[in-house]
Coordinates of N, CA, C and O in Angstrom, one line a residue:
M15 N 64.2 89.3 63.9 CA 62.8 89.7 63.8 C 61.9 88.5 63.7 O 60.9 88.5 64.3
I16 N 62.3 87.5 62.9 CA 61.5 86.3 62.8 C 61.3 85.6 64.1 O 60.3 85.1 64.5
H17 N 62.4 85.5 64.9 CA 62.4 84.8 66.2 C 61.4 85.5 67.1 O 60.6 84.9 67.8
Y18 N 61.4 86.9 67.1 CA 60.5 87.7 67.9 C 59.0 87.4 67.5 O 58.2 87.2 68.4
T19 N 58.7 87.4 66.3 CA 57.3 87.1 65.9 C 56.9 85.7 66.2 O 55.7 85.4 66.4
W20 N 57.8 84.8 66.1 CA 57.5 83.4 66.4 C 57.3 83.2 67.9 O 56.4 82.5 68.3
I21 N 58.1 83.8 68.7 CA 58.0 83.5 70.2 C 57.0 84.4 70.9 O 56.6 84.1 72.0
N22 N 56.6 85.5 70.3 CA 55.7 86.5 70.9 C 54.4 85.9 71.4 O 54.0 86.1 72.5
P23 N 53.7 85.1 70.6 CA 52.4 84.5 71.0 C 52.7 83.5 72.2 O 51.8 83.5 73.1
Q24 N 53.8 82.8 72.2 CA 54.1 81.9 73.4 C 54.3 82.8 74.6 O 53.8 82.4 75.7
R25 N 55.0 83.9 74.5 CA 55.2 84.7 75.7 C 53.9 85.3 76.2 O 53.7 85.4 77.4
L26 N 53.1 85.7 75.3 CA 51.8 86.3 75.7 C 51.0 85.2 76.5 O 50.4 85.5 77.5
A27 N 51.0 84.0 76.0 CA 50.3 82.9 76.7 C 50.9 82.7 78.1 O 50.1 82.5 79.0
T28 N 52.2 82.7 78.2 CA 52.9 82.5 79.4 C 52.4 83.6 80.4 O 52.1 83.3 81.6
K29 N 52.4 84.8 80.0 CA 52.0 86.0 80.8 C 50.6 85.8 81.3 O 50.3 86.1 82.4
K30 N 49.7 85.3 80.4 CA 48.3 85.1 80.8 C 48.1 84.0 81.8 O 47.3 84.0 82.7
L31 N 49.0 83.0 81.7 CA 48.9 81.8 82.6 C 49.5 82.1 83.9 O 49.1 81.5 84.9
M32 N 50.4 83.1 84.0 CA 51.2 83.4 85.2 C 51.2 84.9 85.5 O 52.2 85.5 85.7
P33 N 50.0 85.5 85.6 CA 50.0 86.9 85.7 C 50.6 87.5 87.0 O 51.2 88.6 87.0
E34 N 50.6 86.7 88.1 CA 51.2 87.2 89.3 C 52.7 87.3 89.2 O 53.3 88.1 90.0
Y35 N 53.3 86.7 88.3 CA 54.8 86.8 88.1 C 55.2 87.9 87.1 O 56.3 88.3 87.1
F36 N 54.3 88.2 86.2 CA 54.6 89.2 85.2 C 54.0 90.6 85.3 O 54.3 91.5 84.6
R37 N 53.2 90.8 86.3 CA 52.7 92.1 86.6 C 53.6 92.8 87.6 O 54.3 92.1 88.4
V38 N 53.7 94.1 87.5 CA 54.6 94.9 88.4 C 53.9 94.9 89.8 O 52.8 95.2 90.0
Q39 N 54.7 94.4 90.8 CA 54.3 94.4 92.2 C 54.9 95.6 92.9 O 56.1 95.8 92.9
E40 N 54.0 96.5 93.4 CA 54.5 97.7 94.0 C 54.6 97.5 95.5 O 54.0 96.6 96.1
G41 N 55.3 98.4 96.1 CA 55.4 98.5 97.6 C 56.2 97.5 98.3 O 55.9 97.1 99.4
I42 N 57.2 97.0 97.7 CA 58.1 96.1 98.4 C 59.1 96.9 99.2 O 59.9 97.6 98.7
Q43 N 59.0 96.7 100.6 CA 59.8 97.5 101.5 C 61.0 96.7 102.0 O 60.8 95.6 102.6
I44 N 62.2 97.2 101.7 CA 63.4 96.5 102.2 C 64.4 97.6 102.6 O 64.8 98.5 101.8
A45 N 64.8 97.5 103.9 CA 65.8 98.4 104.4 C 65.5 99.9 104.2 O 66.4 100.6 103.8
G46 N 64.3 100.2 104.4 CA 63.9 101.6 104.2 C 63.7 102.1 102.8 O 63.4 103.3 102.6
R47 N 63.8 101.2 101.8 CA 63.6 101.6 100.4 C 62.3 100.9 100.0 O 62.0 99.8 100.4
T48 N 61.7 101.5 99.0 CA 60.5 100.9 98.4 C 60.8 100.6 97.0 O 61.3 101.4 96.2
Y49 N 60.6 99.3 96.7 CA 60.9 98.8 95.4 C 59.6 98.4 94.7 O 58.6 98.0 95.3
A50 N 59.7 98.3 93.3 CA 58.7 97.7 92.5 C 59.4 96.4 92.0 O 60.6 96.4 91.9
G51 N 58.6 95.4 91.8 CA 59.3 94.1 91.3 C 58.4 93.4 90.3 O 57.2 93.5 90.2
V52 N 59.1 92.5 89.6 CA 58.5 91.6 88.6 C 59.2 90.3 88.9 O 60.4 90.2 88.9
G53 N 58.3 89.2 89.0 CA 58.9 87.9 89.2 C 58.4 87.3 90.5 O 57.3 87.6 91.0
N54 N 59.2 86.4 91.0 CA 58.8 85.6 92.1 C 59.1 86.3 93.5 O 60.2 86.2 94.0
A55 N 58.1 86.9 94.0 CA 58.3 87.6 95.3 C 58.5 86.7 96.4 O 59.0 87.1 97.5
E56 N 58.2 85.4 96.3 CA 58.5 84.5 97.3 C 60.0 84.4 97.6 O 60.4 83.9 98.7
L57 N 60.8 84.8 96.7 CA 62.3 84.8 96.9 C 62.7 85.7 98.1 O 63.7 85.6 98.6
L58 N 61.7 86.6 98.4 CA 62.0 87.6 99.6 C 61.8 86.9 100.9 O 62.0 87.5 101.9
Q59 N 61.4 85.6 100.9 CA 61.1 84.9 102.1 C 62.1 83.8 102.4 O 61.9 82.9 103.2
Q60 N 63.2 83.9 101.7 CA 64.2 82.8 101.9 C 65.1 83.1 103.1 O 65.1 84.2 103.6
A61 N 65.8 82.1 103.5 CA 66.7 82.2 104.7 C 68.0 82.9 104.5 O 68.5 83.6 105.3
Q62 N 68.6 82.7 103.3 CA 69.9 83.2 103.1 C 70.0 83.9 101.8 O 69.5 83.5 100.7
Y63 N 70.8 85.0 101.8 CA 71.0 85.9 100.7 C 72.5 86.2 100.6 O 73.2 86.3 101.6
M64 N 73.0 86.4 99.4 CA 74.4 86.7 99.2 C 74.6 87.6 98.0 O 74.0 87.3 97.0
P65 N 75.3 88.8 98.2 CA 75.5 89.6 97.1 C 76.5 89.1 96.1 O 77.5 88.4 96.5
V66 N 76.3 89.4 94.9 CA 77.4 89.1 93.8 C 77.9 90.4 93.4 O 77.3 91.3 92.8
H67 N 79.2 90.7 93.8 CA 79.8 91.9 93.5 C 81.3 91.6 93.3 O 82.1 91.5 94.2
V68 N 81.7 91.5 92.0 CA 83.1 91.3 91.7 C 83.8 92.6 91.8 O 83.5 93.5 91.1
R69 N 84.8 92.6 92.7 CA 85.6 93.8 92.9 C 86.6 94.0 91.8 O 87.2 93.1 91.3
R70 N 86.9 95.3 91.6 CA 87.9 95.6 90.5 C 89.2 95.0 90.8 O 90.0 94.6 89.9
T71 N 89.6 95.0 92.1 CA 90.9 94.4 92.5 C 91.0 92.9 92.0 O 92.1 92.5 91.6
M72 N 89.9 92.2 92.1 CA 90.0 90.8 91.7 C 90.2 90.7 90.2 O 91.0 89.9 89.7
V73 N 89.6 91.6 89.4 CA 89.7 91.6 88.0 C 91.2 92.0 87.6 O 91.8 91.4 86.7
D74 N 91.7 93.0 88.3 CA 93.0 93.5 88.1 C 94.1 92.4 88.3 O 95.0 92.2 87.6
E75 N 93.9 91.7 89.4 CA 94.8 90.5 89.8 C 94.7 89.5 88.6 O 95.7 89.0 88.2
A76 N 93.5 89.2 88.2 CA 93.4 88.2 87.1 C 94.0 88.6 85.8 O 94.6 87.8 85.1
E77 N 93.9 89.9 85.5 CA 94.5 90.5 84.3 C 96.1 90.4 84.4 O 96.7 90.4 83.4
H78 N 96.6 90.3 85.6 CA 98.0 90.2 85.8 C 98.5 88.8 86.1 O 99.6 88.6 86.7
G79 N 97.6 87.8 85.8 CA 98.0 86.4 85.9 C 97.6 85.7 87.1 O 97.8 84.5 87.2
D80 N 97.1 86.4 88.1 CA 96.6 85.7 89.4 C 95.1 85.7 89.4 O 94.5 86.6 90.0
N81 N 94.5 84.7 88.8 CA 93.0 84.7 88.8 C 92.4 83.8 89.9 O 91.2 83.6 89.9
K82 N 93.2 83.4 90.8 CA 92.7 82.5 91.9 C 91.6 83.1 92.7 O 90.5 82.5 92.9
R83 N 91.8 84.3 93.2 CA 90.8 85.0 94.0 C 89.5 85.2 93.2 O 88.4 85.0 93.7
L84 N 89.6 85.7 92.0 CA 88.4 85.9 91.2 C 87.7 84.6 90.9 O 86.5 84.5 91.0
R85 N 88.4 83.6 90.5 CA 87.8 82.3 90.2 C 87.2 81.7 91.4 O 86.0 81.2 91.4
D86 N 87.8 81.7 92.6 CA 87.3 81.2 93.8 C 86.0 82.0 94.2 O 85.0 81.4 94.7
Y87 N 86.0 83.3 94.0 CA 84.8 84.1 94.4 C 83.6 83.7 93.5 O 82.5 83.5 93.9
M88 N 83.9 83.7 92.2 CA 82.8 83.3 91.2 C 82.3 81.9 91.5 O 81.0 81.7 91.5
N89 N 83.2 81.0 91.7 CA 82.7 79.6 91.9 C 82.0 79.5 93.3 O 81.0 78.8 93.4
G90 N 82.4 80.3 94.3 CA 81.8 80.3 95.6 C 80.4 80.9 95.5 O 79.4 80.4 96.1
C91 N 80.1 81.8 94.6 CA 78.8 82.4 94.4 C 77.9 81.3 93.8 O 76.7 81.0 94.3
V92 N 78.4 80.5 92.8 CA 77.6 79.5 92.2 C 77.3 78.3 93.2 O 76.2 77.8 93.4
L93 N 78.4 78.0 94.0 CA 78.2 76.9 95.0 C 77.2 77.3 96.0 O 76.4 76.5 96.5
A94 N 77.2 78.5 96.5 CA 76.3 79.0 97.5 C 74.8 78.9 96.9 O 73.9 78.5 97.6
A95 N 74.7 79.3 95.7 CA 73.3 79.3 95.1 C 72.9 77.8 95.0 O 71.7 77.5 95.2
R96 N 73.8 76.9 94.6 CA 73.4 75.5 94.5 C 72.9 75.0 95.9 O 72.2 74.0 95.9
Q97 N 73.4 75.6 97.0 CA 73.0 75.1 98.3 C 71.8 75.9 98.9 O 71.5 75.7 100.0
G98 N 71.2 76.7 98.0 CA 69.9 77.4 98.4 C 70.0 78.8 98.7 O 69.0 79.4 99.1
T99 N 71.2 79.4 98.7 CA 71.3 80.8 98.9 C 70.8 81.6 97.7 O 71.1 81.3 96.6
V100 N 70.0 82.6 97.9 CA 69.5 83.5 96.9 C 70.6 84.6 96.6 O 70.9 85.3 97.5
M101 N 71.1 84.6 95.4 CA 72.1 85.6 95.0 C 71.4 86.9 94.7 O 70.3 86.9 94.1
V102 N 72.0 88.0 95.0 CA 71.4 89.4 94.8 C 72.4 90.3 94.2 O 73.6 90.4 94.7
S103 N 72.1 90.9 93.1 CA 73.0 91.7 92.4 C 72.4 92.5 91.2 O 71.4 92.1 90.7
P104 N 73.0 93.6 90.8 CA 72.6 94.2 89.6 C 73.3 93.6 88.4 O 73.0 93.9 87.2
F105 N 74.2 92.7 88.7 CA 75.0 92.0 87.6 C 75.5 92.9 86.5 O 75.1 92.8 85.4
I106 N 76.3 93.9 87.0 CA 76.8 94.9 86.1 C 78.0 94.5 85.3 O 78.1 94.6 84.0
S107 N 79.1 94.0 86.0 CA 80.3 93.7 85.3 C 80.2 92.4 84.5 O 79.4 91.6 84.7
P108 N 81.1 92.3 83.5 CA 81.1 91.0 82.7 C 81.3 89.8 83.6 O 80.6 88.8 83.3
K109 N 82.0 89.8 84.6 CA 82.2 88.7 85.5 C 80.9 88.4 86.3 O 80.6 87.2 86.5
E110 N 80.3 89.4 86.7 CA 79.0 89.3 87.4 C 77.9 88.7 86.5 O 77.1 87.8 86.8
K111 N 78.0 89.2 85.2 CA 77.1 88.6 84.2 C 77.3 87.2 83.9 O 76.4 86.4 83.7
A112 N 78.6 86.8 84.0 CA 79.0 85.4 83.8 C 78.4 84.5 84.9 O 77.9 83.4 84.7
V113 N 78.4 85.0 86.2 CA 77.7 84.3 87.3 C 76.2 84.2 87.0 O 75.7 83.1 87.2
M114 N 75.6 85.3 86.6 CA 74.2 85.3 86.3 C 73.9 84.2 85.2 O 72.9 83.5 85.3
E115 N 74.7 84.1 84.2 CA 74.5 83.2 83.1 C 74.5 81.7 83.7 O 73.7 80.9 83.3
V116 N 75.4 81.4 84.6 CA 75.4 80.1 85.2 C 74.1 79.9 86.1 O 73.5 78.9 86.0
L117 N 73.7 81.0 86.8 CA 72.5 80.9 87.6 C 71.3 80.6 86.7 O 70.4 79.8 87.0
L118 N 71.2 81.3 85.6 CA 70.1 81.1 84.6 C 70.2 79.7 84.0 O 69.1 79.0 84.0
K119 N 71.3 79.2 83.6 CA 71.5 77.9 83.0 C 71.1 76.8 84.0 O 70.4 75.8 83.6
E120 N 71.5 76.9 85.2 CA 71.2 75.9 86.2 C 69.9 76.1 87.0 O 69.6 75.4 87.9
E121 N 69.2 77.2 86.6 CA 67.9 77.5 87.2 C 67.9 77.7 88.7 O 67.1 77.2 89.4
L122 N 68.9 78.5 89.1 CA 69.2 78.8 90.5 C 68.5 80.1 90.8 O 68.5 81.0 89.9
P123 N 68.1 80.3 92.0 CA 67.3 81.6 92.3 C 68.2 82.8 92.5 O 69.4 82.7 93.0
F124 N 67.7 83.9 92.1 CA 68.4 85.2 92.3 C 67.5 86.4 92.2 O 66.4 86.3 91.7
I125 N 68.0 87.5 92.8 CA 67.3 88.7 92.8 C 68.1 89.7 91.9 O 69.3 89.9 92.2
Y126 N 67.5 90.2 90.9 CA 68.2 91.1 90.0 C 67.8 92.6 90.2 O 66.6 92.8 90.2
I127 N 68.7 93.4 90.5 CA 68.4 94.8 90.7 C 68.5 95.6 89.4 O 69.6 95.7 88.8
A128 N 67.4 96.2 88.9 CA 67.4 96.8 87.6 C 67.7 98.3 87.8 O 67.3 98.9 88.8
D129 N 68.3 98.9 86.8 CA 68.7 100.3 86.8 C 67.7 101.3 86.4 O 67.9 102.5 86.3
N130 N 66.5 100.8 86.0 CA 65.4 101.6 85.6 C 64.1 101.0 86.1 O 64.1 99.7 86.2
G131 N 63.1 101.7 86.3 CA 61.8 101.2 86.7 C 61.1 100.4 85.6 O 61.7 100.1 84.6
F132 N 59.8 100.1 85.8 CA 59.1 99.3 84.9 C 58.0 100.1 84.2 O 57.2 100.7 84.8
R133 N 58.1 100.1 82.9 CA 57.1 100.8 82.1 C 55.8 100.0 82.1 O 55.8 98.8 82.5
D134 N 54.8 100.6 81.6 CA 53.5 99.9 81.4 C 53.7 98.8 80.5 O 54.5 98.9 79.5
Y135 N 53.1 97.7 80.7 CA 53.2 96.4 79.9 C 54.7 95.9 79.8 O 55.1 95.5 78.8
Y136 N 55.4 96.1 80.9 CA 56.8 95.6 81.0 C 56.9 94.1 80.7 O 56.1 93.3 81.2
K137 N 57.9 93.7 80.0 CA 58.2 92.3 79.7 C 59.7 92.2 79.8 O 60.4 92.9 79.1
P138 N 60.2 91.3 80.7 CA 61.6 91.1 80.8 C 62.2 90.6 79.5 O 61.6 90.0 78.7
Q139 N 63.5 90.9 79.3 CA 64.3 90.4 78.2 C 64.3 88.9 78.1 O 63.9 88.2 79.1
D140 N 64.7 88.4 77.0 CA 64.6 86.9 76.7 C 65.0 86.0 77.8 O 64.1 85.2 78.3
S141 N 66.2 86.0 78.3 CA 66.7 85.1 79.3 C 66.0 85.3 80.6 O 65.6 84.4 81.3
L142 N 65.7 86.6 81.0 CA 65.0 86.9 82.2 C 63.5 86.5 82.1 O 62.9 86.1 83.1
F143 N 63.0 86.6 81.0 CA 61.6 86.2 80.8 C 61.4 84.7 81.2 O 60.5 84.4 81.9
D144 N 62.2 83.9 80.6 CA 62.2 82.5 80.9 C 62.4 82.2 82.4 O 61.8 81.3 83.0
A145 N 63.3 82.9 83.0 CA 63.6 82.8 84.5 C 62.4 83.2 85.3 O 62.1 82.6 86.3
V146 N 61.7 84.3 84.9 CA 60.5 84.7 85.6 C 59.5 83.6 85.5 O 58.8 83.2 86.5
A147 N 59.3 83.0 84.3 CA 58.3 82.0 84.1 C 58.7 80.7 84.9 O 57.8 80.0 85.4
N148 N 59.9 80.5 85.2 CA 60.4 79.4 86.0 C 60.4 79.7 87.5 O 60.9 78.9 88.3
K149 N 60.0 80.9 87.9 CA 59.9 81.3 89.3 C 61.3 81.4 89.9 O 61.5 81.2 91.1
Q150 N 62.3 81.6 89.1 CA 63.7 81.6 89.5 C 64.2 83.0 89.9 O 65.2 83.1 90.5
V151 N 63.5 84.1 89.4 CA 64.1 85.4 89.6 C 63.0 86.4 90.1 O 61.9 86.2 89.7
L152 N 63.5 87.4 90.8 CA 62.7 88.6 91.1 C 63.5 89.8 90.6 O 64.7 89.9 91.0
I153 N 63.0 90.6 89.8 CA 63.6 91.8 89.3 C 63.1 93.0 90.2 O 61.9 93.2 90.2
L154 N 64.0 93.7 90.8 CA 63.6 94.8 91.7 C 64.2 96.1 91.1 O 65.3 96.1 90.6
S155 N 63.4 97.2 91.3 CA 63.9 98.5 91.0 C 63.2 99.5 91.9 O 62.0 99.5 92.1
P156 N 64.0 100.4 92.5 CA 63.5 101.5 93.4 C 63.1 102.7 92.6 O 62.5 103.6 93.2
W157 N 63.4 102.7 91.3 CA 63.2 103.9 90.5 C 61.9 103.9 89.7 O 61.5 102.8 89.3
E158 N 61.4 105.0 89.4 CA 60.3 105.1 88.4 C 60.9 104.9 87.1 O 62.1 105.2 86.8
Y159 N 60.1 104.4 86.1 CA 60.5 104.2 84.8 C 60.9 105.5 84.1 O 60.1 106.5 84.2
D160 N 62.0 105.6 83.5 CA 62.4 106.8 82.8 C 62.7 106.4 81.3 O 63.7 105.7 81.0
P161 N 61.8 106.8 80.4 CA 62.0 106.4 79.0 C 63.2 107.0 78.3 O 63.6 106.5 77.3
N162 N 63.8 108.0 78.9 CA 64.9 108.7 78.3 C 66.3 108.1 78.8 O 67.3 108.5 78.3
K163 N 66.2 107.2 79.8 CA 67.4 106.7 80.4 C 68.1 105.7 79.4 O 67.4 104.8 79.0
K164 N 69.3 106.0 79.0 CA 70.0 105.1 78.1 C 71.2 104.4 78.7 O 71.5 103.4 78.3
H165 N 71.8 105.1 79.6 CA 73.1 104.5 80.2 C 73.0 104.6 81.7 O 72.4 105.5 82.3
V166 N 73.6 103.6 82.3 CA 73.7 103.6 83.8 C 75.0 104.3 84.2 O 76.0 104.1 83.6
S167 N 74.8 105.2 85.2 CA 76.0 106.0 85.6 C 76.8 105.2 86.7 O 76.3 104.2 87.3
R168 N 78.0 105.6 86.9 CA 78.8 105.0 88.0 C 78.2 105.1 89.3 O 78.1 104.2 90.1
A169 N 77.5 106.3 89.6 CA 76.8 106.5 90.8 C 75.7 105.5 91.0 O 75.4 105.0 92.1
D170 N 75.0 105.3 89.9 CA 73.9 104.3 89.9 C 74.4 102.9 90.2 O 73.8 102.1 91.0
C171 N 75.6 102.5 89.6 CA 76.2 101.2 89.9 C 76.5 101.1 91.3 O 76.3 100.0 91.9
V172 N 77.2 102.1 91.9 CA 77.5 102.0 93.3 C 76.3 101.9 94.2 O 76.2 101.1 95.1
E173 N 75.2 102.7 93.8 CA 74.0 102.6 94.6 C 73.3 101.2 94.5 O 72.8 100.7 95.5
M174 N 73.3 100.6 93.3 CA 72.7 99.3 93.2 C 73.5 98.2 93.9 O 72.9 97.3 94.5
N175 N 74.8 98.3 93.9 CA 75.6 97.4 94.7 C 75.3 97.6 96.2 O 75.2 96.6 97.0
K176 N 75.1 98.8 96.6 CA 74.7 99.1 98.0 C 73.4 98.5 98.3 O 73.2 97.9 99.4
M177 N 72.4 98.6 97.4 CA 71.1 98.0 97.6 C 71.2 96.4 97.7 O 70.5 95.9 98.6
A178 N 72.1 95.8 96.9 CA 72.3 94.4 97.1 C 72.8 94.0 98.5 O 72.3 93.1 99.1
E179 N 73.7 94.8 99.0 CA 74.2 94.6 100.3 C 73.1 94.7 101.3 O 73.0 93.9 102.3
E180 N 72.3 95.8 101.2 CA 71.2 96.1 102.1 C 70.2 94.9 102.1 O 69.7 94.5 103.2
I181 N 69.9 94.4 101.0 CA 68.9 93.3 100.8 C 69.4 92.1 101.6 O 68.7 91.4 102.3
C182 N 70.7 91.8 101.4 CA 71.3 90.6 102.0 C 71.4 90.7 103.5 O 71.3 89.7 104.2
A183 N 71.5 92.0 104.0 CA 71.6 92.2 105.5 C 70.3 92.5 106.2 O 70.3 92.7 107.4
S184 N 69.2 92.6 105.5 CA 68.0 93.1 106.0 C 67.0 92.0 106.4 O 67.0 90.9 105.8
E185 N 66.1 92.4 107.3 CA 64.9 91.6 107.5 C 63.9 92.1 106.5 O 63.6 93.3 106.4
I186 N 63.5 91.2 105.6 CA 62.7 91.7 104.5 C 61.2 91.4 104.8 O 60.8 90.4 105.3
T187 N 60.4 92.5 104.6 CA 59.0 92.4 104.8 C 58.4 92.8 103.4 O 58.8 93.8 102.8
Y188 N 57.4 92.0 103.0 CA 56.8 92.3 101.7 C 55.3 92.2 101.9 O 54.8 91.1 102.3
E189 N 54.6 93.3 101.7 CA 53.2 93.3 101.7 C 52.8 94.0 100.5 O 53.1 95.2 100.3
E190 N 52.1 93.3 99.6 CA 51.7 93.9 98.3 C 50.6 95.0 98.6 O 49.7 94.8 99.4
E191 N 50.8 96.2 97.9 CA 49.8 97.2 98.0 C 48.6 96.9 97.2 O 48.7 96.2 96.2
D192 N 47.4 97.3 97.7 CA 46.2 97.1 96.9 C 46.0 98.1 95.9 O 46.4 99.2 95.9

């Protein structure tokens, strides 16, 4: 609680200095879906995108002693990001979250697909707040905010991974609604 009260004025000042990154941007059209977003919308104008989706088979192999494919995949994601590829994912699994932690630490660009929309006065969580301030991330969600949503379903996870694939394969057009 003390950390929150200490950091809150700093975050408010950051939001006031960079309002274009912290306000919800509506009407982002990608592959026939309409998203709302918070963060650096310029990430939608990059040349290369790659989804981060750690498959269950990779994790199973690693649990049985053969972690080469999983390790190579995770390292490949980070190496691609270091070379300018924008990573796209809902970052659901622990291994995907580990990739996101490296992206955050190294200040590499990524698009995060959120499982719920944005409430009024939305503020990203701690690590994502700093990434938004650094223009490193765009948080997207196609859903309206649901205050009662507590858990993400398996169907939601599958759908968000599909969205990541669509974003990576699409011609992205972004025109902010007035």
